[in-house]
Amino acid sequence: MHNRKAVYPGSFDPITNGHIDIIQRGLKIFDNILIAVLENPNKRPLFTTKERVKMIQEIFSDQKNVEVKSFHGLLVRFAKENNAKVVMRGLRAISDFEYEFQLALMNRKLDPEIETFFMMPNVKYSFLSSNLVKEVSMLGGCLKGLVPEAIEARLKNKTYNSYKKL
Ligand code: ADP
């Protein structure tokens, strides 16, 4: 049987326990997961692409079947170049659905050979987003249980420094 590989694309600014939950579920289904970190200067990310890639690599350092790369341009092209036929996405709530539906059908039009695969996280992460995590960190709130400790430390550092610049 051939190797089943999925691409999991996103901004991951930063990665949260919700993303990690989806990746762990995905590993039960796919042999390899390629985490694709979107280079999105227009979205003005808090962490640079390099930082986002490095943080994820550290989290999965002892898992050989998880790879992390940055990408720009068309996702379906990136998937094909990396021999993946599946795009994995997480669905938190109904609010994610409309956008994800559009994206999945657009990607199917662009490349009918690529399928999108959706999974729901543990309900305790279904309210969690990178944006909310950044906001809470900026305001000095506790993120225990929502992001790995190393990420919380990085966030504190970053948001403290960006606060100082204001
Ligand atoms: P965005 O598209 O908003 O930049 P992200 O880059 O944060 O989203 O996320 C990438 C993927 O992970 C998307 O499919 C998104 O729905 C999913 N995701 C994000 N946060 C969670 C979460 N807490 N639980 C499950 N899936 C999530």
Tab-separated table of C-alpha atoms and ligand atoms in Angstrom:
chain	number	residue	atom	x	y	z
A	1	MET	CA	0.000	0.000	0.000
A	2	HIS	CA	1.287	3.430	-0.812
A	3	ASN	CA	2.262	5.971	1.754
A	4	ARG	CA	-0.603	8.182	2.909
A	5	LYS	CA	0.531	11.720	3.416
A	6	ALA	CA	-1.537	14.750	4.383
A	7	VAL	CA	-0.667	18.415	4.299
A	8	TYR	CA	-1.937	20.460	7.237
A	9	PRO	CA	-1.792	24.114	6.184
A	10	GLY	CA	-2.288	27.181	8.329
A	11	SER	CA	-0.790	30.318	9.768
A	12	PHE	CA	0.105	28.719	13.113
A	13	ASP	CA	0.758	32.154	14.622
A	14	PRO	CA	1.431	30.472	17.025
A	15	ILE	CA	0.573	26.759	17.116
A	16	THR	CA	-1.992	25.947	19.838
A	17	ASN	CA	-3.137	22.761	21.557
A	18	GLY	CA	-6.097	22.779	19.148
A	19	HIS	CA	-3.740	22.414	16.169
A	20	ILE	CA	-1.750	19.750	18.037
A	21	ASP	CA	-4.968	17.842	18.773
A	22	ILE	CA	-5.825	17.783	15.060
A	23	ILE	CA	-2.289	16.652	14.140
A	24	GLN	CA	-2.418	13.810	16.673
A	25	ARG	CA	-5.779	12.659	15.355
A	26	GLY	CA	-4.427	12.895	11.820
A	27	LEU	CA	-1.492	10.661	12.714
A	28	LYS	CA	-3.947	7.850	13.434
A	29	ILE	CA	-5.141	8.062	9.834
A	30	PHE	CA	-2.148	9.195	7.787
A	31	ASP	CA	1.408	7.832	7.696
A	32	ASN	CA	2.944	11.267	7.370
A	33	ILE	CA	1.784	14.780	8.084
A	34	LEU	CA	3.433	17.761	6.490
A	35	ILE	CA	2.644	20.910	8.428
A	36	ALA	CA	2.641	23.789	5.949
A	37	VAL	CA	3.223	27.175	7.539
A	38	LEU	CA	1.787	29.939	5.408
A	39	GLU	CA	4.095	32.845	4.659
A	40	ASN	CA	1.602	35.653	4.996
A	41	PRO	CA	3.262	39.051	5.369
A	42	ASN	CA	-0.085	40.732	4.583
A	43	LYS	CA	-1.637	39.244	7.709
A	44	ARG	CA	1.170	40.819	9.779
A	45	PRO	CA	1.897	37.741	11.872
A	46	LEU	CA	3.254	38.121	15.401
A	47	PHE	CA	5.909	35.449	14.765
A	48	THR	CA	8.043	35.345	11.627
A	49	THR	CA	7.664	32.352	9.333
A	50	LYS	CA	11.014	31.025	10.563
A	51	GLU	CA	9.949	31.306	14.192
A	52	ARG	CA	6.621	29.579	13.523
A	53	VAL	CA	8.333	26.714	11.692
A	54	LYS	CA	10.962	26.326	14.439
A	55	MET	CA	8.417	26.282	17.272
A	56	ILE	CA	6.444	23.498	15.561
A	57	GLN	CA	9.619	21.525	14.782
A	58	GLU	CA	10.576	21.640	18.455
A	59	ILE	CA	7.185	20.293	19.525
A	60	PHE	CA	7.379	17.347	17.105
A	61	SER	CA	11.159	16.811	17.298
A	62	ASP	CA	10.828	13.140	18.257
A	63	GLN	CA	8.094	12.337	15.748
A	64	LYS	CA	9.693	11.324	12.478
A	65	ASN	CA	6.399	11.211	10.600
A	66	VAL	CA	5.727	14.918	11.153
A	67	GLU	CA	7.496	17.370	8.889
A	68	VAL	CA	7.282	21.170	8.869
A	69	LYS	CA	7.831	23.471	5.910
A	70	SER	CA	6.837	27.005	5.043
A	71	PHE	CA	4.964	27.713	1.835
A	72	HIS	CA	3.506	30.495	-0.265
A	73	GLY	CA	1.389	30.451	-3.381
A	74	LEU	CA	-1.251	27.868	-4.221
A	75	LEU	CA	-1.788	25.204	-1.588
A	76	VAL	CA	-2.747	22.517	-4.118
A	77	ARG	CA	0.504	23.144	-5.971
A	78	PHE	CA	2.476	22.850	-2.753
A	79	ALA	CA	0.654	19.595	-1.922
A	80	LYS	CA	1.406	18.109	-5.317
A	81	GLU	CA	5.062	19.126	-5.208
A	82	ASN	CA	5.281	17.318	-1.897
A	83	ASN	CA	3.462	14.175	-3.085
A	84	ALA	CA	0.439	14.683	-0.852
A	85	LYS	CA	-3.102	14.077	-2.081
A	86	VAL	CA	-4.908	15.142	1.060
A	87	VAL	CA	-5.304	18.510	2.744
A	88	MET	CA	-6.188	18.213	6.420
A	89	ARG	CA	-8.192	20.949	8.169
A	90	GLY	CA	-9.723	21.395	11.589
A	91	LEU	CA	-13.335	22.417	12.171
A	92	ARG	CA	-14.010	24.101	15.480
A	93	ALA	CA	-17.530	25.368	15.134
A	94	ILE	CA	-20.182	26.141	12.574
A	95	SER	CA	-18.469	29.497	12.117
A	96	ASP	CA	-15.477	27.735	10.503
A	97	PHE	CA	-17.698	25.823	8.134
A	98	GLU	CA	-18.584	28.396	5.499
A	99	TYR	CA	-15.014	29.504	4.851
A	100	GLU	CA	-13.676	25.945	4.924
A	101	PHE	CA	-16.408	24.814	2.537
A	102	GLN	CA	-15.460	27.529	0.032
A	103	LEU	CA	-11.774	26.791	0.378
A	104	ALA	CA	-12.226	23.041	-0.067
A	105	LEU	CA	-14.351	23.457	-3.190
A	106	MET	CA	-11.998	26.048	-4.671
A	107	ASN	CA	-9.063	23.732	-4.067
A	108	ARG	CA	-11.013	20.885	-5.691
A	109	LYS	CA	-11.628	23.053	-8.739
A	110	LEU	CA	-7.950	23.962	-8.910
A	111	ASP	CA	-6.878	20.329	-8.589
A	112	PRO	CA	-9.556	17.605	-8.572
A	113	GLU	CA	-7.034	15.023	-7.395
A	114	ILE	CA	-6.564	16.645	-4.009
A	115	GLU	CA	-9.143	15.867	-1.314
A	116	THR	CA	-9.808	17.923	1.815
A	117	PHE	CA	-10.185	15.993	5.059
A	118	PHE	CA	-11.871	17.588	8.097
A	119	MET	CA	-11.608	16.714	11.753
A	120	MET	CA	-13.114	18.095	14.943
A	121	PRO	CA	-10.834	18.739	17.900
A	122	ASN	CA	-11.565	17.803	21.487
A	123	VAL	CA	-14.415	20.058	22.586
A	124	LYS	CA	-12.109	21.784	25.090
A	125	TYR	CA	-10.223	23.317	22.148
A	126	SER	CA	-13.250	24.189	20.078
A	127	PHE	CA	-13.178	27.812	21.253
A	128	LEU	CA	-9.449	28.192	20.798
A	129	SER	CA	-7.780	30.280	18.099
A	130	SER	CA	-4.284	31.692	17.639
A	131	ASN	CA	-5.751	35.187	17.579
A	132	LEU	CA	-7.468	34.758	20.923
A	133	VAL	CA	-4.316	33.268	22.401
A	134	LYS	CA	-2.310	36.316	21.274
A	135	GLU	CA	-4.868	38.676	22.728
A	136	VAL	CA	-4.958	36.915	26.100
A	137	SER	CA	-1.162	36.834	26.232
A	138	MET	CA	-0.962	40.533	25.436
A	139	LEU	CA	-3.321	41.241	28.330
A	140	GLY	CA	-1.298	39.090	30.699
A	141	GLY	CA	-3.761	36.181	30.991
A	142	CYS	CA	-2.844	32.564	31.729
A	143	LEU	CA	-2.710	30.190	28.758
A	144	LYS	CA	-2.106	26.970	30.674
A	145	GLY	CA	-3.642	23.996	28.874
A	146	LEU	CA	-4.228	25.985	25.702
A	147	VAL	CA	-0.695	26.149	24.260
A	148	PRO	CA	2.464	24.151	25.124
A	149	GLU	CA	4.547	25.767	27.884
A	150	ALA	CA	7.398	26.632	25.512
A	151	ILE	CA	4.951	28.491	23.284
A	152	GLU	CA	3.467	30.374	26.235
A	153	ALA	CA	6.967	31.532	27.222
A	154	ARG	CA	7.700	32.666	23.640
A	155	LEU	CA	4.373	34.494	23.518
A	156	LYS	CA	5.034	36.307	26.777
A	157	ASN	CA	8.423	37.387	25.505
A	158	LYS	CA	7.114	38.550	22.173
A	159	THR	CA	4.020	40.331	23.424
A	160	TYR	CA	6.006	42.009	26.210
A	161	ASN	CA	8.542	43.302	23.702
A	162	SER	CA	5.900	44.465	21.267
A	163	TYR	CA	4.086	46.199	24.131
A	164	LYS	CA	7.262	48.076	25.017
A	165	LYS	CA	7.459	49.368	21.451
A	166	LEU	CA	3.968	50.903	21.602
B	1	ADP	P1	-6.341	30.450	9.858
B	1	ADP	O1	-6.856	29.792	8.606
B	1	ADP	O2	-7.373	31.206	10.619
B	1	ADP	O3	-5.026	31.150	9.709
B	1	ADP	P2	-4.891	28.594	11.480
B	1	ADP	O4	-3.749	28.814	10.656
B	1	ADP	O5	-4.819	28.985	12.900
B	1	ADP	O6	-6.152	29.198	10.813
B	1	ADP	O7	-5.353	27.072	11.469
B	1	ADP	C1	-5.116	26.147	10.459
B	1	ADP	C2	-6.155	25.057	10.532
B	1	ADP	O8	-6.282	24.599	11.880
B	1	ADP	C3	-7.545	25.478	10.120
B	1	ADP	O9	-8.169	24.388	9.485
B	1	ADP	C4	-8.239	25.777	11.404
B	1	ADP	O10	-9.633	25.592	11.300
B	1	ADP	C5	-7.612	24.732	12.306
B	1	ADP	N1	-7.644	25.117	13.719
B	1	ADP	C6	-7.202	26.250	14.286
B	1	ADP	N2	-7.416	26.250	15.611
B	1	ADP	C7	-8.024	25.074	15.897
B	1	ADP	C8	-8.543	24.481	17.078
B	1	ADP	N3	-8.505	25.097	18.259
B	1	ADP	N4	-9.088	23.265	16.992
B	1	ADP	C9	-9.169	22.640	15.793
B	1	ADP	N5	-8.733	23.141	14.635
B	1	ADP	C10	-8.165	24.346	14.674
